[in-house]
PDB file of C-alpha atoms and ligand atoms in Angstrom:
ATOM      1  CA  ASP A   2       4.578   0.591 -25.983  1.00 48.00           C
ATOM      2  CA  PRO A   3       6.574   2.803 -24.303  1.00 48.00           C
ATOM      3  CA  ASP A   4       2.084   5.200 -23.809  1.00 57.00           C
ATOM      4  CA  GLU A   5       1.534   1.446 -22.307  1.00 73.00           C
ATOM      5  CA  VAL A   6       0.114   2.792 -18.236  1.00 84.00           C
ATOM      6  CA  PRO A   7       3.057  -0.253 -15.936  1.00 92.00           C
ATOM      7  CA  SER A   8       1.324  -1.716 -13.460  1.00 94.00           C
ATOM      8  CA  VAL A   9       1.990  -3.958 -10.189  1.00 96.00           C
ATOM      9  CA  LYS A  10      -0.573  -6.323  -8.968  1.00 95.00           C
ATOM     10  CA  GLY A  11      -3.071  -4.348 -10.121  1.00 94.00           C
ATOM     11  CA  ILE A  12      -2.299  -0.448  -9.061  1.00 97.00           C
ATOM     12  CA  PRO A  13      -1.447   1.589 -11.765  1.00 95.00           C
ATOM     13  CA  PHE A  14       2.285   3.671 -11.873  1.00 95.00           C
ATOM     14  CA  ILE A  15       3.825   6.132 -13.673  1.00 90.00           C
ATOM     15  CA  GLN A  16       7.167   4.502 -15.660  1.00 89.00           C
ATOM     16  CA  LYS A  17       9.335   8.774 -14.792  1.00 84.00           C
ATOM     17  CA  ILE A  18       8.230   8.595 -11.081  1.00 86.00           C
ATOM     18  CA  HIS A  19       8.286   5.728  -9.940  1.00 92.00           C
ATOM     19  CA  ASN A  20      10.751   2.769  -9.408  1.00 92.00           C
ATOM     20  CA  VAL A  21       7.990  -0.146 -11.052  1.00 93.00           C
ATOM     21  CA  GLU A  22      10.462  -2.419 -11.962  1.00 92.00           C
ATOM     22  CA  ALA A  23      11.950  -2.043  -8.113  1.00 93.00           C
ATOM     23  CA  ILE A  24       8.274  -1.835  -6.284  1.00 95.00           C
ATOM     24  CA  GLU A  25       7.293  -5.935  -6.686  1.00 92.00           C
ATOM     25  CA  LYS A  26      11.124  -7.200  -5.410  1.00 93.00           C
ATOM     26  CA  MET A  27      10.800  -4.363  -2.377  1.00 94.00           C
ATOM     27  CA  TYR A  28       8.112  -6.138  -1.244  1.00 95.00           C
ATOM     28  CA  ASP A  29      10.463  -8.798  -0.540  1.00 95.00           C
ATOM     29  CA  GLU A  30      13.692  -7.740  -0.511  1.00 95.00           C
ATOM     30  CA  PHE A  31      13.937  -3.794   0.986  1.00 95.00           C
ATOM     31  CA  GLU A  32      14.273  -3.900   4.724  1.00 95.00           C
ATOM     32  CA  VAL A  33      12.444  -1.885   7.201  1.00 97.00           C
ATOM     33  CA  ARG A  34      14.517  -0.846   9.920  1.00 97.00           C
ATOM     34  CA  ASP A  35      13.434  -0.776  13.789  1.00 98.00           C
ATOM     35  CA  LYS A  36      14.416   2.794  13.898  1.00 98.00           C
ATOM     36  CA  ASP A  37      12.725   3.951  10.813  1.00 98.00           C
ATOM     37  CA  VAL A  38       9.901   6.883  11.032  1.00 98.00           C
ATOM     38  CA  ILE A  39       7.531   6.593   8.256  1.00 98.00           C
ATOM     39  CA  ILE A  40       4.964   9.083   6.507  1.00 98.00           C
ATOM     40  CA  MET A  41       1.842   6.924   4.879  1.00 98.00           C
ATOM     41  CA  THR A  42      -0.468   8.072   3.208  1.00 98.00           C
ATOM     42  CA  TYR A  43      -3.205   7.635  -0.127  1.00 98.00           C
ATOM     43  CA  PRO A  44      -1.687  10.719  -2.415  1.00 97.00           C
ATOM     44  CA  LYS A  45      -3.154  14.465  -1.762  1.00 97.00           C
ATOM     45  CA  SER A  46      -3.877  13.140   2.035  1.00 98.00           C
ATOM     46  CA  GLY A  47      -1.317  15.721   3.642  1.00 98.00           C
ATOM     47  CA  THR A  48       1.781  14.345   2.984  1.00 98.00           C
ATOM     48  CA  HIS A  49       4.024  17.123   2.833  1.00 96.00           C
ATOM     49  CA  TRP A  50       1.672  19.106   5.950  1.00 98.00           C
ATOM     50  CA  MET A  51       3.331  15.780   8.162  1.00 98.00           C
ATOM     51  CA  ILE A  52       6.376  15.506   6.299  1.00 98.00           C
ATOM     52  CA  ASP A  53       7.187  18.868   7.710  1.00 98.00           C
ATOM     53  CA  ILE A  54       5.295  19.012  11.215  1.00 98.00           C
ATOM     54  CA  ILE A  55       7.879  15.272  11.770  1.00 98.00           C
ATOM     55  CA  SER A  56      10.674  17.400  10.467  1.00 98.00           C
ATOM     56  CA  LEU A  57       9.791  20.570  12.980  1.00 98.00           C
ATOM     57  CA  ILE A  58       9.843  17.930  15.905  1.00 98.00           C
ATOM     58  CA  TYR A  59      12.893  15.717  15.138  1.00 98.00           C
ATOM     59  CA  SER A  60      14.481  19.510  14.982  1.00 98.00           C
ATOM     60  CA  ASN A  61      12.489  20.981  17.753  1.00 98.00           C
ATOM     61  CA  GLY A  62      10.511  23.492  16.745  1.00 98.00           C
ATOM     62  CA  ASP A  63      14.035  24.496  14.603  1.00 98.00           C
ATOM     63  CA  PRO A  64      12.797  25.207  10.702  1.00 97.00           C
ATOM     64  CA  SER A  65      16.027  25.511   8.958  1.00 95.00           C
ATOM     65  CA  TRP A  66      16.375  21.731   7.476  1.00 95.00           C
ATOM     66  CA  ILE A  67      12.864  22.540   6.590  1.00 94.00           C
ATOM     67  CA  LYS A  68      13.523  25.723   4.700  1.00 93.00           C
ATOM     68  CA  SER A  69      16.917  24.083   3.327  1.00 90.00           C
ATOM     69  CA  VAL A  70      16.072  20.818   1.831  1.00 91.00           C
ATOM     70  CA  PRO A  71      12.788  19.547  -0.378  1.00 89.00           C
ATOM     71  CA  ALA A  72      10.666  17.571   1.453  1.00 92.00           C
ATOM     72  CA  TRP A  73      11.505  14.422  -1.235  1.00 90.00           C
ATOM     73  CA  LYS A  74      15.403  14.596   0.307  1.00 92.00           C
ATOM     74  CA  ARG A  75      14.166  14.462   4.067  1.00 95.00           C
ATOM     75  CA  PHE A  76      12.100  12.097   3.908  1.00 96.00           C
ATOM     76  CA  PRO A  77      11.635  10.131   1.301  1.00 96.00           C
ATOM     77  CA  TRP A  78       9.776   8.391  -1.068  1.00 96.00           C
ATOM     78  CA  ILE A  79      10.916   4.267  -1.095  1.00 97.00           C
ATOM     79  CA  GLU A  80       9.109   3.776  -4.483  1.00 96.00           C
ATOM     80  CA  MET A  81      10.063   6.357  -6.316  1.00 93.00           C
ATOM     81  CA  LYS A  82      13.545   7.032  -8.179  1.00 89.00           C
ATOM     82  CA  ASN A  83      14.691   9.364  -6.773  1.00 85.00           C
ATOM     83  CA  GLY A  84      13.807   8.236  -3.270  1.00 89.00           C
ATOM     84  CA  PHE A  85      15.052   4.748  -3.996  1.00 80.00           C
ATOM     85  CA  GLU A  86      18.033   6.604  -4.349  1.00 81.00           C
ATOM     86  CA  LEU A  87      18.542   8.786  -1.825  1.00 91.00           C
ATOM     87  CA  ILE A  88      17.169   6.204   1.360  1.00 92.00           C
ATOM     88  CA  LYS A  89      20.614   4.121   0.523  1.00 82.00           C
ATOM     89  CA  ASN A  90      22.754   6.381   2.551  1.00 83.00           C
ATOM     90  CA  LYS A  91      20.128   7.199   4.572  1.00 92.00           C
ATOM     91  CA  GLU A  92      21.450   7.019   8.759  1.00 93.00           C
ATOM     92  CA  ASP A  93      19.019   5.656  11.975  1.00 95.00           C
ATOM     93  CA  PRO A  94      16.394   6.731  11.990  1.00 95.00           C
ATOM     94  CA  ARG A  95      15.401   7.020   8.905  1.00 97.00           C
ATOM     95  CA  PHE A  96      12.425   8.932   7.790  1.00 98.00           C
ATOM     96  CA  LEU A  97      10.749   7.361   4.586  1.00 98.00           C
ATOM     97  CA  THR A  98       7.381   8.717   2.618  1.00 98.00           C
ATOM     98  CA  SER A  99       5.024   6.126   0.874  1.00 98.00           C
ATOM     99  CA  HIS A 100       1.507   5.741  -0.491  1.00 98.00           C
ATOM    100  CA  LEU A 101       1.898   2.436  -1.521  1.00 98.00           C
ATOM    101  CA  PRO A 102      -1.315  -0.171  -0.877  1.00 98.00           C
ATOM    102  CA  VAL A 103      -0.497  -2.592   2.997  1.00 98.00           C
ATOM    103  CA  HIS A 104       0.226  -5.364   0.034  1.00 97.00           C
ATOM    104  CA  LEU A 105       2.751  -3.864  -1.933  1.00 98.00           C
ATOM    105  CA  PHE A 106       4.155  -2.045   1.372  1.00 98.00           C
ATOM    106  CA  PRO A 107       7.906  -4.232   1.356  1.00 98.00           C
ATOM    107  CA  LYS A 108       6.521  -6.974   4.108  1.00 97.00           C
ATOM    108  CA  SER A 109       9.457  -6.289   6.868  1.00 98.00           C
ATOM    109  CA  TYR A 110       7.658  -3.271   8.225  1.00 98.00           C
ATOM    110  CA  PHE A 111       4.940  -5.800   9.228  1.00 98.00           C
ATOM    111  CA  SER A 112       7.897  -7.767  12.221  1.00 97.00           C
ATOM    112  CA  SER A 113       9.399  -4.405  12.718  1.00 98.00           C
ATOM    113  CA  LYS A 114       9.174  -1.966  15.605  1.00 98.00           C
ATOM    114  CA  ALA A 115       9.650   0.382  13.044  1.00 98.00           C
ATOM    115  CA  LYS A 116       6.451   3.320  13.745  1.00 98.00           C
ATOM    116  CA  MET A 117       3.771   4.322  10.407  1.00 98.00           C
ATOM    117  CA  ILE A 118       1.447   7.119  10.521  1.00 98.00           C
ATOM    118  CA  TYR A 119      -1.262   7.033   8.232  1.00 98.00           C
ATOM    119  CA  ILE A 120      -3.035  10.031   7.484  1.00 98.00           C
ATOM    120  CA  ALA A 121      -6.667  10.455   5.956  1.00 98.00           C
ATOM    121  CA  ARG A 122      -8.184  13.229   4.039  1.00 98.00           C
ATOM    122  CA  ASN A 123     -12.326  13.351   3.278  1.00 98.00           C
ATOM    123  CA  PRO A 124     -12.374  11.653  -0.222  1.00 98.00           C
ATOM    124  CA  ARG A 125     -14.310  14.110  -1.657  1.00 98.00           C
ATOM    125  CA  ASP A 126     -12.004  16.616  -0.872  1.00 98.00           C
ATOM    126  CA  VAL A 127      -8.208  13.908  -2.079  1.00 98.00           C
ATOM    127  CA  ILE A 128     -10.764  13.767  -5.825  1.00 98.00           C
ATOM    128  CA  VAL A 129     -10.609  17.995  -5.975  1.00 97.00           C
ATOM    129  CA  SER A 130      -7.435  17.824  -5.247  1.00 96.00           C
ATOM    130  CA  TYR A 131      -5.652  15.033  -6.821  1.00 95.00           C
ATOM    131  CA  TYR A 132      -7.834  16.171  -9.907  1.00 93.00           C
ATOM    132  CA  HIS A 133      -5.831  20.059 -10.038  1.00 91.00           C
ATOM    133  CA  PHE A 134      -2.661  17.858  -9.648  1.00 87.00           C
ATOM    134  CA  ILE A 135      -3.108  14.913 -12.465  1.00 79.00           C
ATOM    135  CA  ASN A 136      -0.695  16.292 -14.899  1.00 70.00           C
ATOM    136  CA  PRO A 137       2.381  14.445 -14.110  1.00 63.00           C
ATOM    137  CA  PHE A 138      -0.060  11.209 -12.813  1.00 71.00           C
ATOM    138  CA  ALA A 139      -2.364  11.443 -16.499  1.00 76.00           C
ATOM    139  CA  LEU A 140      -3.240   8.144 -17.042  1.00 79.00           C
ATOM    140  CA  ASP A 141      -5.522   9.842 -20.112  1.00 82.00           C
ATOM    141  CA  SER A 142      -6.092  12.509 -21.288  1.00 84.00           C
ATOM    142  CA  SER A 143      -9.400  13.094 -21.271  1.00 87.00           C
ATOM    143  CA  TRP A 144      -9.334  13.614 -17.416  1.00 87.00           C
ATOM    144  CA  SER A 145      -8.869  17.326 -17.753  1.00 86.00           C
ATOM    145  CA  ALA A 146     -12.496  17.560 -17.394  1.00 91.00           C
ATOM    146  CA  PHE A 147     -13.403  16.826 -13.456  1.00 94.00           C
ATOM    147  CA  GLU A 148     -16.319  14.224 -14.318  1.00 95.00           C
ATOM    148  CA  ASN A 149     -13.560  11.134 -16.164  1.00 94.00           C
ATOM    149  CA  PHE A 150     -11.392  11.786 -13.351  1.00 95.00           C
ATOM    150  CA  PHE A 151     -13.915  11.665 -11.246  1.00 97.00           C
ATOM    151  CA  GLU A 152     -15.921   8.340 -12.539  1.00 97.00           C
ATOM    152  CA  SER A 153     -12.032   6.965 -13.215  1.00 95.00           C
ATOM    153  CA  PHE A 154     -11.010   7.617  -9.320  1.00 97.00           C
ATOM    154  CA  LEU A 155     -14.198   6.149  -8.211  1.00 98.00           C
ATOM    155  CA  ARG A 156     -13.118   2.896 -10.471  1.00 97.00           C
ATOM    156  CA  GLY A 157      -9.437   2.789  -8.843  1.00 97.00           C
ATOM    157  CA  ASN A 158      -8.437   3.719 -11.500  1.00 95.00           C
ATOM    158  CA  VAL A 159      -5.794   6.126 -10.632  1.00 95.00           C
ATOM    159  CA  VAL A 160      -1.975   6.286 -10.186  1.00 95.00           C
ATOM    160  CA  TYR A 161      -1.701   4.492  -6.150  1.00 97.00           C
ATOM    161  CA  GLY A 162      -5.378   2.863  -6.612  1.00 97.00           C
ATOM    162  CA  SER A 163      -8.200   2.620  -5.329  1.00 98.00           C
ATOM    163  CA  TRP A 164      -8.306   4.848  -2.287  1.00 98.00           C
ATOM    164  CA  PHE A 165     -11.516   2.790  -0.449  1.00 98.00           C
ATOM    165  CA  ASP A 166      -8.288   0.058  -0.681  1.00 98.00           C
ATOM    166  CA  HIS A 167      -6.223   1.694   0.446  1.00 98.00           C
ATOM    167  CA  ILE A 168      -7.391   2.755   3.531  1.00 98.00           C
ATOM    168  CA  LYS A 169      -8.973  -0.522   4.113  1.00 97.00           C
ATOM    169  CA  GLY A 170      -6.409  -2.100   3.739  1.00 98.00           C
ATOM    170  CA  TRP A 171      -4.335   0.170   5.765  1.00 98.00           C
ATOM    171  CA  LEU A 172      -6.854   0.444   8.490  1.00 97.00           C
ATOM    172  CA  SER A 173      -6.443  -3.350   9.559  1.00 96.00           C
ATOM    173  CA  MET A 174      -3.271  -1.993  11.261  1.00 97.00           C
ATOM    174  CA  ARG A 175      -5.098   0.737  13.483  1.00 95.00           C
ATOM    175  CA  ASN A 176      -4.236  -1.119  16.589  1.00 96.00           C
ATOM    176  CA  SER A 177      -0.662  -1.650  16.824  1.00 98.00           C
ATOM    177  CA  GLU A 178       0.855  -0.061  18.699  1.00 97.00           C
ATOM    178  CA  LYS A 179       3.186   1.162  16.132  1.00 98.00           C
ATOM    179  CA  PHE A 180       1.103   2.507  13.761  1.00 98.00           C
ATOM    180  CA  LEU A 181      -1.369   6.234  14.547  1.00 98.00           C
ATOM    181  CA  PHE A 182      -3.987   6.773  12.263  1.00 98.00           C
ATOM    182  CA  LEU A 183      -4.354  10.625  11.401  1.00 98.00           C
ATOM    183  CA  THR A 184      -6.728  12.392   9.562  1.00 98.00           C
ATOM    184  CA  TYR A 185      -6.843  16.298   7.319  1.00 98.00           C
ATOM    185  CA  GLU A 186      -9.706  17.628   9.440  1.00 98.00           C
ATOM    186  CA  GLU A 187      -7.807  16.786  12.649  1.00 98.00           C
ATOM    187  CA  LEU A 188      -5.350  18.592  12.098  1.00 98.00           C
ATOM    188  CA  HIS A 189      -6.872  21.387  10.971  1.00 97.00           C
ATOM    189  CA  GLN A 190      -9.165  20.960  13.598  1.00 97.00           C
ATOM    190  CA  ASP A 191      -6.663  22.093  15.622  1.00 98.00           C
ATOM    191  CA  LEU A 192      -3.643  21.601  15.115  1.00 98.00           C
ATOM    192  CA  LYS A 193      -1.911  21.461  18.799  1.00 98.00           C
ATOM    193  CA  VAL A 194      -3.713  18.664  19.576  1.00 98.00           C
ATOM    194  CA  SER A 195      -2.908  17.314  17.066  1.00 98.00           C
ATOM    195  CA  VAL A 196       1.787  17.559  16.812  1.00 98.00           C
ATOM    196  CA  GLU A 197       1.325  16.368  21.013  1.00 98.00           C
ATOM    197  CA  LYS A 198       0.269  13.342  20.220  1.00 98.00           C
ATOM    198  CA  ILE A 199       2.395  13.193  17.100  1.00 98.00           C
ATOM    199  CA  CYS A 200       5.323  13.993  20.253  1.00 98.00           C
ATOM    200  CA  ARG A 201       3.493  11.463  21.763  1.00 98.00           C
ATOM    201  CA  PHE A 202       3.679   8.372  19.992  1.00 98.00           C
ATOM    202  CA  LEU A 203       6.815   9.543  18.434  1.00 98.00           C
ATOM    203  CA  ARG A 204       8.410  10.280  22.116  1.00 98.00           C
ATOM    204  CA  LYS A 205      10.206  13.106  21.629  1.00 98.00           C
ATOM    205  CA  LYS A 206       9.279  15.663  23.962  1.00 98.00           C
ATOM    206  CA  LEU A 207       8.766  19.437  23.671  1.00 98.00           C
ATOM    207  CA  SER A 208       8.640  22.192  25.545  1.00 98.00           C
ATOM    208  CA  GLU A 209       5.943  24.935  25.281  1.00 98.00           C
ATOM    209  CA  GLU A 210       7.977  27.134  22.849  1.00 98.00           C
ATOM    210  CA  GLU A 211       9.178  24.187  20.743  1.00 98.00           C
ATOM    211  CA  ILE A 212       5.920  23.461  19.804  1.00 98.00           C
ATOM    212  CA  SER A 213       4.791  26.808  19.194  1.00 98.00           C
ATOM    213  CA  SER A 214       7.482  26.643  17.035  1.00 98.00           C
ATOM    214  CA  VAL A 215       6.237  23.743  15.124  1.00 98.00           C
ATOM    215  CA  LEU A 216       2.216  25.088  14.475  1.00 98.00           C
ATOM    216  CA  GLU A 217       3.598  28.526  13.246  1.00 98.00           C
ATOM    217  CA  ASN A 218       6.098  27.337  10.349  1.00 98.00           C
ATOM    218  CA  ALA A 219       3.924  24.381   9.819  1.00 98.00           C
ATOM    219  CA  SER A 220       1.018  26.472   9.135  1.00 98.00           C
ATOM    220  CA  PHE A 221       0.468  26.672   5.158  1.00 97.00           C
ATOM    221  CA  GLN A 222       1.680  30.006   5.003  1.00 96.00           C
ATOM    222  CA  VAL A 223       4.640  29.362   5.974  1.00 96.00           C
ATOM    223  CA  MET A 224       4.230  26.032   4.014  1.00 95.00           C
ATOM    224  CA  GLU A 225       3.883  28.013   1.183  1.00 91.00           C
ATOM    225  CA  LYS A 226       6.909  30.965   2.111  1.00 91.00           C
ATOM    226  CA  HIS A 227       9.629  27.828   2.684  1.00 90.00           C
ATOM    227  CA  ARG A 228       8.659  25.745  -0.387  1.00 83.00           C
ATOM    228  CA  LEU A 229       8.867  29.561  -2.920  1.00 79.00           C
ATOM    229  CA  GLU A 230      12.587  29.591  -0.513  1.00 80.00           C
ATOM    230  CA  ASN A 231      13.815  26.743  -1.531  1.00 75.00           C
ATOM    231  CA  ASN A 232      13.127  26.314  -4.507  1.00 71.00           C
ATOM    232  CA  GLU A 233      11.157  23.234  -4.323  1.00 71.00           C
ATOM    233  CA  SER A 234       7.689  24.513  -5.467  1.00 65.00           C
ATOM    234  CA  ILE A 235       9.551  26.332  -8.333  1.00 64.00           C
ATOM    235  CA  GLU A 236      10.549  22.835  -9.591  1.00 66.00           C
ATOM    236  CA  TYR A 237       8.110  21.008  -9.541  1.00 59.00           C
ATOM    237  CA  LEU A 238       6.061  23.470 -11.665  1.00 61.00           C
ATOM    238  CA  ARG A 239       8.879  23.102 -14.132  1.00 67.00           C
ATOM    239  CA  ARG A 240       8.356  19.948 -14.337  1.00 70.00           C
ATOM    240  CA  ASN A 241       5.029  19.406 -13.691  1.00 68.00           C
ATOM    241  CA  GLN A 242       3.085  22.382 -14.456  1.00 69.00           C
ATOM    242  CA  VAL A 243       1.444  21.965 -10.816  1.00 76.00           C
ATOM    243  CA  VAL A 244       1.570  23.438  -7.543  1.00 81.00           C
ATOM    244  CA  LEU A 245       1.366  21.344  -4.352  1.00 86.00           C
ATOM    245  CA  MET A 246       0.086  23.764  -2.358  1.00 88.00           C
ATOM    246  CA  ARG A 247      -2.751  25.213  -3.438  1.00 90.00           C
ATOM    247  CA  LYS A 248      -6.120  25.682  -1.600  1.00 95.00           C
ATOM    248  CA  GLY A 249      -5.123  23.612   2.078  1.00 97.00           C
ATOM    249  CA  ILE A 250      -8.661  24.178   2.617  1.00 97.00           C
ATOM    250  CA  CYS A 251     -11.813  21.159   4.060  1.00 98.00           C
ATOM    251  CA  GLY A 252     -14.939  20.764   2.392  1.00 97.00           C
ATOM    252  CA  GLU A 253     -13.882  22.246  -1.452  1.00 97.00           C
ATOM    253  CA  TRP A 254     -15.795  19.539  -3.352  1.00 98.00           C
ATOM    254  CA  LYS A 255     -18.693  21.265  -2.568  1.00 97.00           C
ATOM    255  CA  ASN A 256     -17.941  23.170  -5.285  1.00 97.00           C
ATOM    256  CA  TYR A 257     -17.287  20.145  -7.191  1.00 97.00           C
ATOM    257  CA  PHE A 258     -19.871  17.715  -6.981  1.00 98.00           C
ATOM    258  CA  THR A 259     -23.127  18.329  -9.236  1.00 98.00           C
ATOM    259  CA  VAL A 260     -26.141  16.982  -7.048  1.00 98.00           C
ATOM    260  CA  ALA A 261     -26.011  13.390  -9.492  1.00 98.00           C
ATOM    261  CA  GLN A 262     -22.662  12.742  -8.285  1.00 98.00           C
ATOM    262  CA  MET A 263     -23.130  13.493  -4.227  1.00 98.00           C
ATOM    263  CA  GLU A 264     -25.272  10.211  -5.034  1.00 98.00           C
ATOM    264  CA  THR A 265     -23.397   8.265  -6.817  1.00 98.00           C
ATOM    265  CA  PHE A 266     -20.518   8.632  -4.423  1.00 98.00           C
ATOM    266  CA  ASN A 267     -22.197   8.517  -1.302  1.00 98.00           C
ATOM    267  CA  LYS A 268     -24.076   5.331  -2.426  1.00 98.00           C
ATOM    268  CA  LEU A 269     -20.092   3.147  -3.205  1.00 98.00           C
ATOM    269  CA  TYR A 270     -18.899   5.535   0.112  1.00 97.00           C
ATOM    270  CA  GLN A 271     -21.791   2.710   1.994  1.00 96.00           C
ATOM    271  CA  GLU A 272     -21.304   0.312   0.140  1.00 97.00           C
ATOM    272  CA  LYS A 273     -17.295   0.109  -0.114  1.00 97.00           C
ATOM    273  CA  MET A 274     -16.773   1.480   4.390  1.00 96.00           C
ATOM    274  CA  GLU A 275     -19.621  -0.671   5.145  1.00 95.00           C
ATOM    275  CA  GLY A 276     -18.448  -2.225   8.863  1.00 92.00           C
ATOM    276  CA  LEU A 277     -15.813  -0.018   9.269  1.00 93.00           C
ATOM    277  CA  ASP A 278     -16.082   2.179  12.535  1.00 91.00           C
ATOM    278  CA  GLN A 279     -17.031   5.353  11.119  1.00 91.00           C
ATOM    279  CA  ASP A 280     -16.341   7.326  14.061  1.00 93.00           C
ATOM    280  CA  LEU A 281     -12.761   6.717  12.512  1.00 94.00           C
ATOM    281  CA  PHE A 282     -13.838   9.981  10.332  1.00 96.00           C
ATOM    282  CA  PRO A 283     -14.419  13.258  10.975  1.00 96.00           C
ATOM    283  CA  TRP A 284     -16.841  12.658   7.326  1.00 95.00           C
ATOM    284  CA  ASN A 285     -19.476  10.908   6.778  1.00 77.00           C
TER     285      ASN A 285
HETATM  286  S1  PPS B  10       1.211  14.143  -2.282  1.00 52.78           S
HETATM  287  O1  PPS B  10       1.575  15.149  -4.016  1.00 52.78           O
HETATM  288  O2  PPS B  10      -0.230  13.348  -3.170  1.00 52.78           O
HETATM  289  O3  PPS B  10       2.328  14.325  -1.898  1.00 52.78           O
HETATM  290  O4  PPS B  10      -0.250  15.052  -1.608  1.00 52.78           O
HETATM  291  P1  PPS B  10      -0.198  15.972   0.024  1.00 52.78           P
HETATM  292  O5  PPS B  10       1.175  17.042   0.447  1.00 52.78           O
HETATM  293  O6  PPS B  10      -0.311  14.353   0.360  1.00 52.78           O
HETATM  294  O7  PPS B  10      -1.213  17.048  -0.450  1.00 52.78           O
HETATM  295  C1  PPS B  10      -1.819  18.491  -0.597  1.00 52.78           C
HETATM  296  C2  PPS B  10      -2.420  18.711  -0.418  1.00 52.78           C
HETATM  297  O8  PPS B  10      -1.995  18.790   1.521  1.00 52.78           O
HETATM  298  C3  PPS B  10      -2.563  20.399   1.457  1.00 52.78           C
HETATM  299  N1  PPS B  10      -1.733  21.157   2.427  1.00 52.78           N
HETATM  300  C4  PPS B  10      -1.875  21.223   3.202  1.00 52.78           C
HETATM  301  N2  PPS B  10      -3.385  21.983   3.501  1.00 52.78           N
HETATM  302  C5  PPS B  10      -3.198  23.092   5.235  1.00 52.78           C
HETATM  303  N3  PPS B  10      -2.404  22.758   6.218  1.00 52.78           N
HETATM  304  C6  PPS B  10      -0.547  22.941   5.219  1.00 52.78           C
HETATM  305  N4  PPS B  10      -0.035  23.736   6.325  1.00 52.78           N
HETATM  306  C7  PPS B  10      -0.710  22.580   4.590  1.00 52.78           C
HETATM  307  N5  PPS B  10       0.470  21.863   2.988  1.00 52.78           N
HETATM  308  C8  PPS B  10       0.079  21.476   2.253  1.00 52.78           C
HETATM  309  C9  PPS B  10      -1.825  20.863  -0.359  1.00 52.78           C
HETATM  310  O9  PPS B  10      -2.936  22.602  -0.460  1.00 52.78           O
HETATM  311  C10 PPS B  10      -3.009  20.725  -0.860  1.00 52.78           C
HETATM  312  O10 PPS B  10      -4.541  19.599  -0.647  1.00 52.78           O
HETATM  313  P2  PPS B  10      -5.172  20.852  -2.317  1.00 52.78           P
HETATM  314  O11 PPS B  10      -6.644  20.784  -0.878  1.00 52.78           O
HETATM  315  O12 PPS B  10      -4.768  20.702  -2.863  1.00 52.78           O
HETATM  316  O13 PPS B  10      -5.159  22.370  -1.492  1.00 52.78           O
END
């Protein structure tokens, strides 16, 4: 049945865009290299923001690369059809992206020296952002109603699975020196502090001027402009009828959740996140 949703070890994927057959094989066979730089996120958590930040850091603040090459070519997603092909020809250092949960990510990473940056975002805002992006990721036509998508999200019955499992799984790496945990909210609060942290983690030394250029070119407005210039968002729009650079703010969930949904969410959050150090997160 072509309409059936494929899944790998319990995680739903989309046949059209994911290299579904390869995901399970990649776990054993994909060779992560010591020089790889990997961005790891649950969807809608600031992936493209981090892709541009790291691209700019490696370009010493020069925006020509991010202006001329779309994000999916600069930082291919290892599990996507288009990414898989692109990665084959990449030279070190390779820049990779993935939304895979820890139990599906190539196991060679764990014994490598590759650096990974994990971005987490308030899951309430993730729900809202994901809801607006579901066209390409819709498992269910009822998802056009927010309440239905909300329910599926809480059950983890969405593409890439449960947000809770994703973050808990990857946080098991948090004491490793090759793993940097950041949040979308802290990028918002002080991008300069975050960029300096990322530079230290990647051992890149940038001048004040170069840092200023990173900050300017990673702002929401300039990123949006670059995407229009290189046709990236136009292609997105055409293919999926969605925009990536949608609002880019924190706390929008308050305009979407009913009081009942807020309570349901908080109860589940407490259950699922029990035992994790709550100071890790700028939300509660
Ligand atoms: S994806 O499709 O999963 O890779 O999406 P992802 O890039 O992770 O997340 C998209 C959301 O990130 C917001 N965004 C930004 N916010 C602030 N500043 C900058 N520079 C920025 N760039 C991207 C984008 O607007 C999406 O969030 P929402 O809430 O939908 O606007």
